[in-house]
mmCIF file of C-alpha atoms and ligand atoms in Angstrom:
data_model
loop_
_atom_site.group_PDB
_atom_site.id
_atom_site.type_symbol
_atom_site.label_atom_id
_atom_site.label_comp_id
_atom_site.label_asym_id
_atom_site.label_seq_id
_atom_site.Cartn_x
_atom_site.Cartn_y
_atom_site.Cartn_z
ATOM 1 C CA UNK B 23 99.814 166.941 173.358
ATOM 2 C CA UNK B 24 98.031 166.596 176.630
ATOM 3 C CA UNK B 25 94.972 168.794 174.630
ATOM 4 C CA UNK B 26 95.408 166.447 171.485
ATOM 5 C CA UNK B 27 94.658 163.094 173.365
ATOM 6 C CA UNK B 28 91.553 164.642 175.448
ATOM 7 C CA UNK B 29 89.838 162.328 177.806
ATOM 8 C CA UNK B 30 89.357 160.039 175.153
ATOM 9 C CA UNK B 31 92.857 159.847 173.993
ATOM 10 C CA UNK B 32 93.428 159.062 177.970
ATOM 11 C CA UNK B 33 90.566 156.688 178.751
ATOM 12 C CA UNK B 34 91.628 154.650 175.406
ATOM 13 C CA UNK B 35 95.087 154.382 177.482
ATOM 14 C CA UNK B 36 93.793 152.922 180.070
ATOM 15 C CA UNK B 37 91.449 150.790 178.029
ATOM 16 C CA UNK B 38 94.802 149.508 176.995
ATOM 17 C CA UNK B 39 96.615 148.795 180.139
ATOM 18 C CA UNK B 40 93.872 147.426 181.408
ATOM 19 C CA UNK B 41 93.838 145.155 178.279
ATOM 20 C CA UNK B 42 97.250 144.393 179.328
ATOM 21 C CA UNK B 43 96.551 143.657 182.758
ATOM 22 C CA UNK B 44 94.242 141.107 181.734
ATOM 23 C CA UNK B 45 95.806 139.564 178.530
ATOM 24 C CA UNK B 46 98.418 138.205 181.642
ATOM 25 C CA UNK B 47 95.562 137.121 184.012
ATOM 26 C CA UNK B 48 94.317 135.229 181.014
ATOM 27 C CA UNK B 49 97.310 133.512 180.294
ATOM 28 C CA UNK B 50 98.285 132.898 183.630
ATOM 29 C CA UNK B 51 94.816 131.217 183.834
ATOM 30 C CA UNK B 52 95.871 129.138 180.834
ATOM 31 C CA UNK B 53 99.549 128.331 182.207
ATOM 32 C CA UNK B 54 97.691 127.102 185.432
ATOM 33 C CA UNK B 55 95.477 124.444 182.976
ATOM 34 C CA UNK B 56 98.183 123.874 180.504
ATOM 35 C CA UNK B 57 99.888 120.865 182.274
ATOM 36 C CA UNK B 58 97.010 118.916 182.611
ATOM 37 C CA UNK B 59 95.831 120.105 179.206
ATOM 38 C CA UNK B 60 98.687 118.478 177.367
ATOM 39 C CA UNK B 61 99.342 121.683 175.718
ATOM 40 C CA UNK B 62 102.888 122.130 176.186
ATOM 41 C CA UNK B 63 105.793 120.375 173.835
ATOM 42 C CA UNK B 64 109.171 120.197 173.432
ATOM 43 C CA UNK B 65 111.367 120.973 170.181
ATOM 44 C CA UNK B 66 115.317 120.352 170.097
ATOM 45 C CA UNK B 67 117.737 122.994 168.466
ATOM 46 C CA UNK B 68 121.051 120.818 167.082
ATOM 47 C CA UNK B 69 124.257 121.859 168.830
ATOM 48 C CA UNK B 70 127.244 120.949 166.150
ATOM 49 C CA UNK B 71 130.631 121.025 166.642
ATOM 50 C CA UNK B 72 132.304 123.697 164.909
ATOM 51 C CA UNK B 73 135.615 122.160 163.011
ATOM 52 C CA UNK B 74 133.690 118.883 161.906
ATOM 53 C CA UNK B 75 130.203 119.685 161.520
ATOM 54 C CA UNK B 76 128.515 116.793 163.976
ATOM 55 C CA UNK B 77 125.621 117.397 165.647
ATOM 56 C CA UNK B 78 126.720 116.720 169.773
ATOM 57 C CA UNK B 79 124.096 117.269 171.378
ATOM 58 C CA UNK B 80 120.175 118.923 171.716
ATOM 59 C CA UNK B 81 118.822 122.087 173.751
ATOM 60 C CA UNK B 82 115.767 121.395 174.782
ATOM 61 C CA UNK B 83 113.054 124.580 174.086
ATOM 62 C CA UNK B 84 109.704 124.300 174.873
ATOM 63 C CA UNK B 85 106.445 125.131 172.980
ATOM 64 C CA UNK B 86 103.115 126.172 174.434
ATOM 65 C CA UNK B 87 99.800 125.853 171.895
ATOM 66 C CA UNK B 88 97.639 127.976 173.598
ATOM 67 C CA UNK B 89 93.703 127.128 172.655
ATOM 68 C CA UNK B 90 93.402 130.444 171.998
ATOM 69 C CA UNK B 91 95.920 131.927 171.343
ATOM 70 C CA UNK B 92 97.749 130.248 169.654
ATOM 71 C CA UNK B 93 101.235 129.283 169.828
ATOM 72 C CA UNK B 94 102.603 131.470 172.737
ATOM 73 C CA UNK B 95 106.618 132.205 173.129
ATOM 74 C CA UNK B 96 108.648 130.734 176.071
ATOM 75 C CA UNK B 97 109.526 134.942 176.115
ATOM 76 C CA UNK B 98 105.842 135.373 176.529
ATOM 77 C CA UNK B 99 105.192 132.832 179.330
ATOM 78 C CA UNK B 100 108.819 131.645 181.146
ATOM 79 C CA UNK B 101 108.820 135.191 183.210
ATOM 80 C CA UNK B 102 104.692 134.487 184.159
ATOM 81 C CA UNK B 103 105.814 130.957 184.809
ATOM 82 C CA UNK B 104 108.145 132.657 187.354
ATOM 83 C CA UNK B 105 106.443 134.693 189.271
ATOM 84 C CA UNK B 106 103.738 132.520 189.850
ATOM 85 C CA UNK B 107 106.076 129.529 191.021
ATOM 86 C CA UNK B 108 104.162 127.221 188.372
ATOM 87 C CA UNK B 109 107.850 127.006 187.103
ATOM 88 C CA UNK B 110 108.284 124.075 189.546
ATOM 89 C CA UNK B 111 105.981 121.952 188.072
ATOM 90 C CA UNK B 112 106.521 122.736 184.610
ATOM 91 C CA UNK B 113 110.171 122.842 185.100
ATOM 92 C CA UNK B 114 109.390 119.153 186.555
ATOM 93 C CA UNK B 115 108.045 118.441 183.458
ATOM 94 C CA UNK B 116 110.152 119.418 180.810
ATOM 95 C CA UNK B 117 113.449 117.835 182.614
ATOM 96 C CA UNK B 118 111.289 114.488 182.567
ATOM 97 C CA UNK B 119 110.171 114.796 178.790
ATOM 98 C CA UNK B 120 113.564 115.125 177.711
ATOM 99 C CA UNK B 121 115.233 112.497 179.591
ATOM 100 C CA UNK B 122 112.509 110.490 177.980
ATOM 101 C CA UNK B 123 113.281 111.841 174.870
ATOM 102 C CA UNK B 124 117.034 110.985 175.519
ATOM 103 C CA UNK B 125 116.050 107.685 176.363
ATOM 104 C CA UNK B 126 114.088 106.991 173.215
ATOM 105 C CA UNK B 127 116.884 108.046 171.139
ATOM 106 C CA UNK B 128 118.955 105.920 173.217
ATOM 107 C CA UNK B 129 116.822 102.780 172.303
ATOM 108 C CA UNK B 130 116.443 103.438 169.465
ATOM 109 C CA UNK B 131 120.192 102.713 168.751
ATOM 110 C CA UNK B 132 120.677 106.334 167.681
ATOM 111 C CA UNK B 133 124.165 107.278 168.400
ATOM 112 C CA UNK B 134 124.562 109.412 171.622
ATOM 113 C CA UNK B 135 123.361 113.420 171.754
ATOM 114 C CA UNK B 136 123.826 115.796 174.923
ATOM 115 C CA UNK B 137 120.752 116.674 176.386
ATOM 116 C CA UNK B 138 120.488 120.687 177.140
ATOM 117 C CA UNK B 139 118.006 121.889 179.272
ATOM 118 C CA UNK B 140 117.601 125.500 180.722
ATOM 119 C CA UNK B 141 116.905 126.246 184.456
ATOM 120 C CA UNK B 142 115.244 129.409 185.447
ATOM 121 C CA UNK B 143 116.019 131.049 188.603
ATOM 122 C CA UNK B 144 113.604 129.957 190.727
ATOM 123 C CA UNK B 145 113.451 126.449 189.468
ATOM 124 C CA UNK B 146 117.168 126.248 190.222
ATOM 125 C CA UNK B 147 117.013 127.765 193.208
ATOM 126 C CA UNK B 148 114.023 125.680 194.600
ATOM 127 C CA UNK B 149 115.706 123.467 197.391
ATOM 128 C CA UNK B 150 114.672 119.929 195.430
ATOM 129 C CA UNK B 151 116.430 120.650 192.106
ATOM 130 C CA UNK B 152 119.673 118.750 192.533
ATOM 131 C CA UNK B 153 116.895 115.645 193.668
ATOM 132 C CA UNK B 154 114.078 116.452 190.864
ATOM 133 C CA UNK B 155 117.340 116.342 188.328
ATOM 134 C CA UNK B 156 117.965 112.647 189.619
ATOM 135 C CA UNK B 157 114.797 111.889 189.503
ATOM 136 C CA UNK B 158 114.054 112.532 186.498
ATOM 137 C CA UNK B 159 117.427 110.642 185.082
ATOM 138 C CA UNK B 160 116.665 107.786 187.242
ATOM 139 C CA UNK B 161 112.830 107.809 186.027
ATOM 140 C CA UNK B 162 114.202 106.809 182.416
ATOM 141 C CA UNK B 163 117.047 105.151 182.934
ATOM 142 C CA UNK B 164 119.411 107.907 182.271
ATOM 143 C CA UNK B 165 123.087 108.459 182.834
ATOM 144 C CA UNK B 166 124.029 112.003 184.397
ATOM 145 C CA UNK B 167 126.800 112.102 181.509
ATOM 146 C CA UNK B 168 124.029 112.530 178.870
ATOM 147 C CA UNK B 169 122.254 116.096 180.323
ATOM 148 C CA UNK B 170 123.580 119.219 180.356
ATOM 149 C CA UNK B 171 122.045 121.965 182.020
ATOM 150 C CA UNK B 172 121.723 125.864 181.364
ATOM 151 C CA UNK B 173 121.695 128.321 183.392
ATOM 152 C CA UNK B 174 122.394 132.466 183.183
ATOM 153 C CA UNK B 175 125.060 134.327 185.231
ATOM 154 C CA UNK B 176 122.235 136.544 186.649
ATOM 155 C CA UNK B 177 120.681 133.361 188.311
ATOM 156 C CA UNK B 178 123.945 132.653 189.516
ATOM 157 C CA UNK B 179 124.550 135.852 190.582
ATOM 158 C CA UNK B 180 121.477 135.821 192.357
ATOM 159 C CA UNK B 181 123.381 133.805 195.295
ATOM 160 C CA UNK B 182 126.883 132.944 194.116
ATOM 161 C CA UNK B 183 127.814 130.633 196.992
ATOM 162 C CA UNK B 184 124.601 129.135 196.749
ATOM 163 C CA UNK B 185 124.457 128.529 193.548
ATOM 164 C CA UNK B 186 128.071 127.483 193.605
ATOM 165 C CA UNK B 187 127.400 124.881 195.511
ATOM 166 C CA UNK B 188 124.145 124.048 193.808
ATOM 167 C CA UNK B 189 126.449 123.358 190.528
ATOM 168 C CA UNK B 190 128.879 121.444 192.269
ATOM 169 C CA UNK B 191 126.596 118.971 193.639
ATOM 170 C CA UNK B 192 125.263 118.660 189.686
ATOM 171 C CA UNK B 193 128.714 118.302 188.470
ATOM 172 C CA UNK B 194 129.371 115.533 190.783
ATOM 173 C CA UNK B 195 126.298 113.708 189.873
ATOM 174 C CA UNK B 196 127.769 113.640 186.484
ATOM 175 C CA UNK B 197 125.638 116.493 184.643
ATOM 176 C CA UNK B 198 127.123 119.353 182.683
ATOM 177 C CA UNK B 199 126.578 122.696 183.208
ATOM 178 C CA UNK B 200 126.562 125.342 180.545
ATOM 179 C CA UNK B 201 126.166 129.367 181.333
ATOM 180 C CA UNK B 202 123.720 130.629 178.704
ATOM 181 C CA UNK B 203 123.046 134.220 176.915
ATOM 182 C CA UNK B 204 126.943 134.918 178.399
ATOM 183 C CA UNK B 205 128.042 138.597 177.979
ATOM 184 C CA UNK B 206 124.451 140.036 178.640
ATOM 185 C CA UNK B 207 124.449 139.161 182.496
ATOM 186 C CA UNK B 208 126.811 140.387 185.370
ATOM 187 C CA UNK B 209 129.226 138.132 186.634
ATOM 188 C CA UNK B 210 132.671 138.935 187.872
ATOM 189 C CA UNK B 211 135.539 137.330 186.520
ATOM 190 C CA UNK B 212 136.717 136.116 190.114
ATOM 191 C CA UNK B 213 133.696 134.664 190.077
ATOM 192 C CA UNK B 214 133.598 133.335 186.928
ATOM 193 C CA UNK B 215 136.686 130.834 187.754
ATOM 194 C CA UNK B 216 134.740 128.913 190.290
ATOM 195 C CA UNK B 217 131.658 127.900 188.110
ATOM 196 C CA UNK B 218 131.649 124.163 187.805
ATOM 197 C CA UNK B 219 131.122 124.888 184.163
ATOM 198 C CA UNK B 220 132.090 123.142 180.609
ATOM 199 C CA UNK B 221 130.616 125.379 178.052
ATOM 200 C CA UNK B 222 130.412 129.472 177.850
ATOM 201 C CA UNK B 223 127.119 130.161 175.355
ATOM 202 C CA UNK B 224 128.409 133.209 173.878
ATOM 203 C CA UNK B 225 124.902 135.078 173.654
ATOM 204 C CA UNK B 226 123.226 135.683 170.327
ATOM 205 C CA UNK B 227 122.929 139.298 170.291
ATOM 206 C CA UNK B 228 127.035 139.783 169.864
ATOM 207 C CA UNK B 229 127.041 136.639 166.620
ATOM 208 C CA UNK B 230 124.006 138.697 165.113
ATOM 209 C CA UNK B 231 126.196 141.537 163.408
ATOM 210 C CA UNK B 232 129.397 139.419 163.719
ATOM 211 C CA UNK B 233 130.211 140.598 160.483
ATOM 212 C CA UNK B 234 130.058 144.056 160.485
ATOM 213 C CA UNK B 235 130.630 145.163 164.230
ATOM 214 C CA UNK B 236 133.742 146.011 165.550
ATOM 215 C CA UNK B 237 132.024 145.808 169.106
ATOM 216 C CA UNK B 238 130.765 142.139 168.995
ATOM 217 C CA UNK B 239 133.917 140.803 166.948
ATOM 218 C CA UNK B 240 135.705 141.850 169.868
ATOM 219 C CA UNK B 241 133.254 140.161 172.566
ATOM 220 C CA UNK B 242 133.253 137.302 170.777
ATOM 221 C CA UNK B 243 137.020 136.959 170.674
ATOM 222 C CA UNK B 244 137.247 137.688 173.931
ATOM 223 C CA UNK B 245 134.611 135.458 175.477
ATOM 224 C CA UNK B 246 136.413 132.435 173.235
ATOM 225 C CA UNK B 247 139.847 133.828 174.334
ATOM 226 C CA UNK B 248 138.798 133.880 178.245
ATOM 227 C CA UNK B 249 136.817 130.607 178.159
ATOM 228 C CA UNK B 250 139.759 128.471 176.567
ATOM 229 C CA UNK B 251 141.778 129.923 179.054
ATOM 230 C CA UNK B 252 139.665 128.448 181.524
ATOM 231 C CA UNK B 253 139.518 125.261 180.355
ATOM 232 C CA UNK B 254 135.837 125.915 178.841
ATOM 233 C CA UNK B 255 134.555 124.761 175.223
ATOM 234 C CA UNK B 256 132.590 127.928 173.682
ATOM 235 C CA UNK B 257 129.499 127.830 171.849
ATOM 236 C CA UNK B 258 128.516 130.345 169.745
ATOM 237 C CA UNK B 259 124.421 130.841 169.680
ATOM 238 C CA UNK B 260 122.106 132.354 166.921
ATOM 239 C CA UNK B 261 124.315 131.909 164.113
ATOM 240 C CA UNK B 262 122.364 131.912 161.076
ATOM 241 C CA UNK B 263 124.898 133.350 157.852
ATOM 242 C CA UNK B 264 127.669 131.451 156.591
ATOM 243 C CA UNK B 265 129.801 134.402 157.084
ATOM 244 C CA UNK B 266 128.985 134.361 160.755
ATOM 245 C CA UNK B 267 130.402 130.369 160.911
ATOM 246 C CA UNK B 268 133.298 131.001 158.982
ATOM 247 C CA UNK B 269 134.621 134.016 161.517
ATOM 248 C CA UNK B 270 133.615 131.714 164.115
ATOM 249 C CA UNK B 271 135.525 129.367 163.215
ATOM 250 C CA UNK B 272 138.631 131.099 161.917
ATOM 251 C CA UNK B 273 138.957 132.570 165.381
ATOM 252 C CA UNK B 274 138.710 128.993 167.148
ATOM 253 C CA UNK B 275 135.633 129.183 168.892
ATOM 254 C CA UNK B 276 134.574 125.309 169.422
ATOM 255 C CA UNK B 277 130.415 124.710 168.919
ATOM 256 C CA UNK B 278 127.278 126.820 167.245
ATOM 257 C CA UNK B 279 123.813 126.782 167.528
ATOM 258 C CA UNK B 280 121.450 128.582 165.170
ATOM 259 C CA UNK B 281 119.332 128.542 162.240
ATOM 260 C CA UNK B 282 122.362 128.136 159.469
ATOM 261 C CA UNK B 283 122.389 124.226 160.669
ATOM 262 C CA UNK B 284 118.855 124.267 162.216
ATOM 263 C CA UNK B 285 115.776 125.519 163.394
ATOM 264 C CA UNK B 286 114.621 123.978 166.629
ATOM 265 C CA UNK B 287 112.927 120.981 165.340
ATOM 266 C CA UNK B 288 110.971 118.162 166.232
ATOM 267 C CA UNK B 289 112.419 114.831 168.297
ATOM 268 C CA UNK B 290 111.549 112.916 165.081
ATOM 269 C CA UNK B 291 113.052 115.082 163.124
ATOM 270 C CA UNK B 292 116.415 115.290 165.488
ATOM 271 C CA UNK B 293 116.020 111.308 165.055
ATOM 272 C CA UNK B 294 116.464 111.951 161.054
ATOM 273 C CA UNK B 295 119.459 114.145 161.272
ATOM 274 C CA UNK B 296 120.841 111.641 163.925
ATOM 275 C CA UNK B 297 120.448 108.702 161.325
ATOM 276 C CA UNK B 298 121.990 110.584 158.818
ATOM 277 C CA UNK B 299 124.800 112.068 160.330
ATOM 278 C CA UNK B 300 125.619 107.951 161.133
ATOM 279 C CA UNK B 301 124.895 107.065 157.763
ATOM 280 C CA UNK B 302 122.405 104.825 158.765
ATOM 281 C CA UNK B 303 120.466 106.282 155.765
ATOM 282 C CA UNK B 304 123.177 106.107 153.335
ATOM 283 C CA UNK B 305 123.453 109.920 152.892
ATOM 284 C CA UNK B 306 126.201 112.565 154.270
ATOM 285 C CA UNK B 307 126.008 114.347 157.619
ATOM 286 C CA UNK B 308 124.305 117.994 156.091
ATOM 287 C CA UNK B 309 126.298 120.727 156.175
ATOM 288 C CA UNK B 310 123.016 122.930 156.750
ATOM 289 C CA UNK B 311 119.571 121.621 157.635
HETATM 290 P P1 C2E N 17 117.863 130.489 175.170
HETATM 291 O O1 C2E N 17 117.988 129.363 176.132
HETATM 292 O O2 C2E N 17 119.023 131.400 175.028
HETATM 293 O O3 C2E N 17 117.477 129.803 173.793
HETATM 294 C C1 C2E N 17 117.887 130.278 172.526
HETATM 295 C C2 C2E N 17 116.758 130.961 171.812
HETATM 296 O O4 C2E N 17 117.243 131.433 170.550
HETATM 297 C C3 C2E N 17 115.581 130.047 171.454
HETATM 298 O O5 C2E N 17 114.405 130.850 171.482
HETATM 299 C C4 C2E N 17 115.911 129.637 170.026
HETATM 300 O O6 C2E N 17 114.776 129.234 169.290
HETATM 301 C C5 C2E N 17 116.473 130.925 169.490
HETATM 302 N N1 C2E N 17 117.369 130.708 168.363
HETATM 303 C C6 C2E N 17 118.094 129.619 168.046
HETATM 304 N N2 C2E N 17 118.824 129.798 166.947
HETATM 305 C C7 C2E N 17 118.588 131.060 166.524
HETATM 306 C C8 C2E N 17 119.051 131.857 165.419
HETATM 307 O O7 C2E N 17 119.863 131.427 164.598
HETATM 308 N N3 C2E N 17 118.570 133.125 165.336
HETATM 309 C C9 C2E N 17 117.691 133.634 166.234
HETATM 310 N N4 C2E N 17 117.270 134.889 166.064
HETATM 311 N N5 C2E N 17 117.213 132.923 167.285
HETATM 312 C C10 C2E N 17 117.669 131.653 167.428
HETATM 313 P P2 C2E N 17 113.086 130.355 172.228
HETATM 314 O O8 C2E N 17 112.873 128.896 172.015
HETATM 315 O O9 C2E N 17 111.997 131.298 171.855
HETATM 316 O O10 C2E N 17 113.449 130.537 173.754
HETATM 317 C C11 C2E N 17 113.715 131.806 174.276
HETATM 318 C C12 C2E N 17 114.205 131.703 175.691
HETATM 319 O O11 C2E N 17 113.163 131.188 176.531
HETATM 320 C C13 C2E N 17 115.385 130.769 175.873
HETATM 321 O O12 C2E N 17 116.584 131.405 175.533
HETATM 322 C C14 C2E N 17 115.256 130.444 177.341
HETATM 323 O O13 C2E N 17 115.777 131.474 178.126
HETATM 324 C C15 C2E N 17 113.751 130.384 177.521
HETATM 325 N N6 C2E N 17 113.318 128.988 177.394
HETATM 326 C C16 C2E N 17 112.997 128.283 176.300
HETATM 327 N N7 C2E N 17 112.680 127.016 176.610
HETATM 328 C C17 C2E N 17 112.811 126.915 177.951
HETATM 329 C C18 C2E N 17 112.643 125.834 178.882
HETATM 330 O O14 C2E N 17 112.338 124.694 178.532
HETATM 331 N N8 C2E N 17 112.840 126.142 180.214
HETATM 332 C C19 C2E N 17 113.215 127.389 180.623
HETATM 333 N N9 C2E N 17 113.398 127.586 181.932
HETATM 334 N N10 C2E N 17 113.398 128.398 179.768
HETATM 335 C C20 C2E N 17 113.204 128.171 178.450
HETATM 336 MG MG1 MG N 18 119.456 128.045 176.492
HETATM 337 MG MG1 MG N 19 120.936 131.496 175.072
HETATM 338 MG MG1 MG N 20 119.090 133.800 174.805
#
C-alpha cells in the first residue's frame, strides 16, 4: 500500500492536513470578526409538551453565515469557539439576544415561552456567568422564571462541586436548568441526585431508532423511569416520526423536541406558532409544523 501511494500519494496527504490545518485558522479568523460583523443569528427549536401538544418553551441555537463559506454548523465552530475563549463573548451575546427575543415576545402580548439556552464548558465555568446571566435578564427586563439553561453532564463533571454550586446559585436566581444530550456523558447516579435540575434531555441518538432498537427503548425507559423518580420532567430530543411520539408517549415521558413538530425556526416564525397555538389567528394549535 505504502508502494501504491508513492511520494505523491504521501505529499497529497499532507497537502490535505495541511488544508485542514488552515481551513481552522481561517475560520477562527472569521469567528474572531464575526461579532462585530453581525454575522451570527439565532433560530428557536419549539419544545411541546407531550400529552397536550403546546409549545412551552424555545431552545435557543445559533447560526453563523460565514461570507465565505457559507452557513457554518454550531458542530463546526462551538468546539473552535472553545478553545480560543471567544466563547465568552459570543456566549455574552447569544444569552442577551434571546432575552431580547423573550422580551419581544413578551410585548408583544404573546403568551409566555421558556427560554433555553446552552452553556458550554468554559462559558459556564468562566467565574462571571452566574453575573453575565443577570445581566443579561436585567438588560431586558426579564424574569429569571422565563430562561432555562442547558448544560451537559461532562461539563458538570468537569468539577462537580463547582459546578454544583454554580447551578445552585442559578436555581436560586430563579433560572432553570436542564442537562442536555443525557445518556452520552458520564455522570454518576450519586451525583446525579444533587443537580439543581428540572428537565433530563434524553439525547437524540437513543429516540433515533426508537422504533426498532431494543437498546435505546430500554435507555429511554430508563432515563424517563429514573428522572420521574427524581422529581425531573423528561424531554425527549430529535424526534422526528410519528411512531417515535407515540412510544414516547405511551411510556410517559413528559416533553419532545424535534423535527415531527419543528425545525428550528425563525423568532417570527416562533411568533406565528405562538399566535396560533392562542388562537389569536383563529386556527388550531398544529399538531406538526
Ligand atoms: P443540542 O443543544 O443538543 O441541540 C440539538 C441539536 O439537534 C440542534 O443542532 C438541532 O437543530 C438538532 N435537532 C433538533 N431536532 C432534531 C431532529 O428531529 N433530528 C435531528 N437529526 N436533529 C435535530 P444544531 O443547532 O446544529 O446544534 C448542535 C449543537 O451545537 C447543540 O446540540 C449544542 O451543543 C451546540 N449549540 C448550538 N447552539 C448553541 C449555542 O447557542 N450555544 C452553545 N454553547 N452551543 C450551541
Ligand atoms: Mg441543547
Ligand atoms: Mg441535546
Ligand atoms: Mg445534542
Amino acid at each position: 500500500r505504502a508502494k501504491e501511494l508513492g511520494k505523491n500519494g504521501f505529499q497529497y496527504y499532507t497537502r490535505e492536513m495541511n488544508a485542514s490545518v488552515e481551513e481552522k485558522l481561517v475560520l477562527l479568523e472569521g469567528l474572531r470578526s464575526a461579532l462585530e460583523g453581525g454575522q451570527f443569528s439565532l433560530l428557536y427549536q419549539p419544545k411541546v409538551d407531550l400529552r397536550s401538544g403546546r409549545m412551552f418553551g424555545v431552545e435557543a441555537l445559533i447560526r453563523w453565515q460565514h461570507p465565505v463559506h457559507g452557513m457554518v454548523p454550531p458542530s463546526r465552530f462551538i468546539a473552535l469557539a472553545e478553545e480560543s475563549g471567544l466563547i465568552i463573548p459570543i456566549g455574552d451575546w447569544i444569552l442577551h439576544t434571546a432575552c431580547r427575543q423573550a422580551a419581544q415576545w413578551r410585548d408583544a402580548g404573546l403568551p409566555p415561552v421558556t427560554m433555553s439556552v446552552n452553556v458550554s464548558p468554559r462559558q459556564f465555568e468562566e467565574k462571571r456567568l452566574v453575573e453575565r446571566v443577570g445581566e443579561a435578564l436585567a438588560a431586558n427586563g426579564l424574569d429569571a422564571g422565563a430562561v432555562e439553561i442547558e448544560v451537559t453532564e461532562g461539563l458538570i463533571m468537569r468539577d462537580l462541586a463547582q459546578s454544583v454550586g454554580k447551578m445552585a446559585q442559578l436555581k436560586a436566581m430563579g433560572v432553570t436548568l436542564s442537562i442536555d444530550d443525557f445518556g452520552t456523558g458520564y455522570s454518576s447516579l450519586s451525583a446525579l441526585k444533587s443537580f439543581p435540575i428540572s428537565t433530563l434531555k434524553i439525547d437524540k441518538s437513543f429516540v433515533r431508532d426508537l422504533a426498532d432498537n431494543a437498546g435505546s427503548q430500554a435507555i429511554a425507559l430508563a432515563v424517563i423511569s429514573l428522572g420521574h423518580r427524581l422529581n425531573l420532567r423528561v424531554l425527549a430530543e430529535g424526534v422526528e416520526t410519528e411512531q417515535q411520539r407515540r412510544f414516547l408517549l405511551e411510556n410517559d415521558c413528559d416533553e419532545m423536541q424535534g423535527y415531527l413538530f419543528s425545525r428550528p425556526v425563525t423568532a417570527g416564525e416562533i411568533a406565528g406558532l405562538l399566535q396560533r397555538q392562542a388562537g389569536l389567528a383563529g386556527a388550531e394549535a398544529p399538531a406538526c409544523h
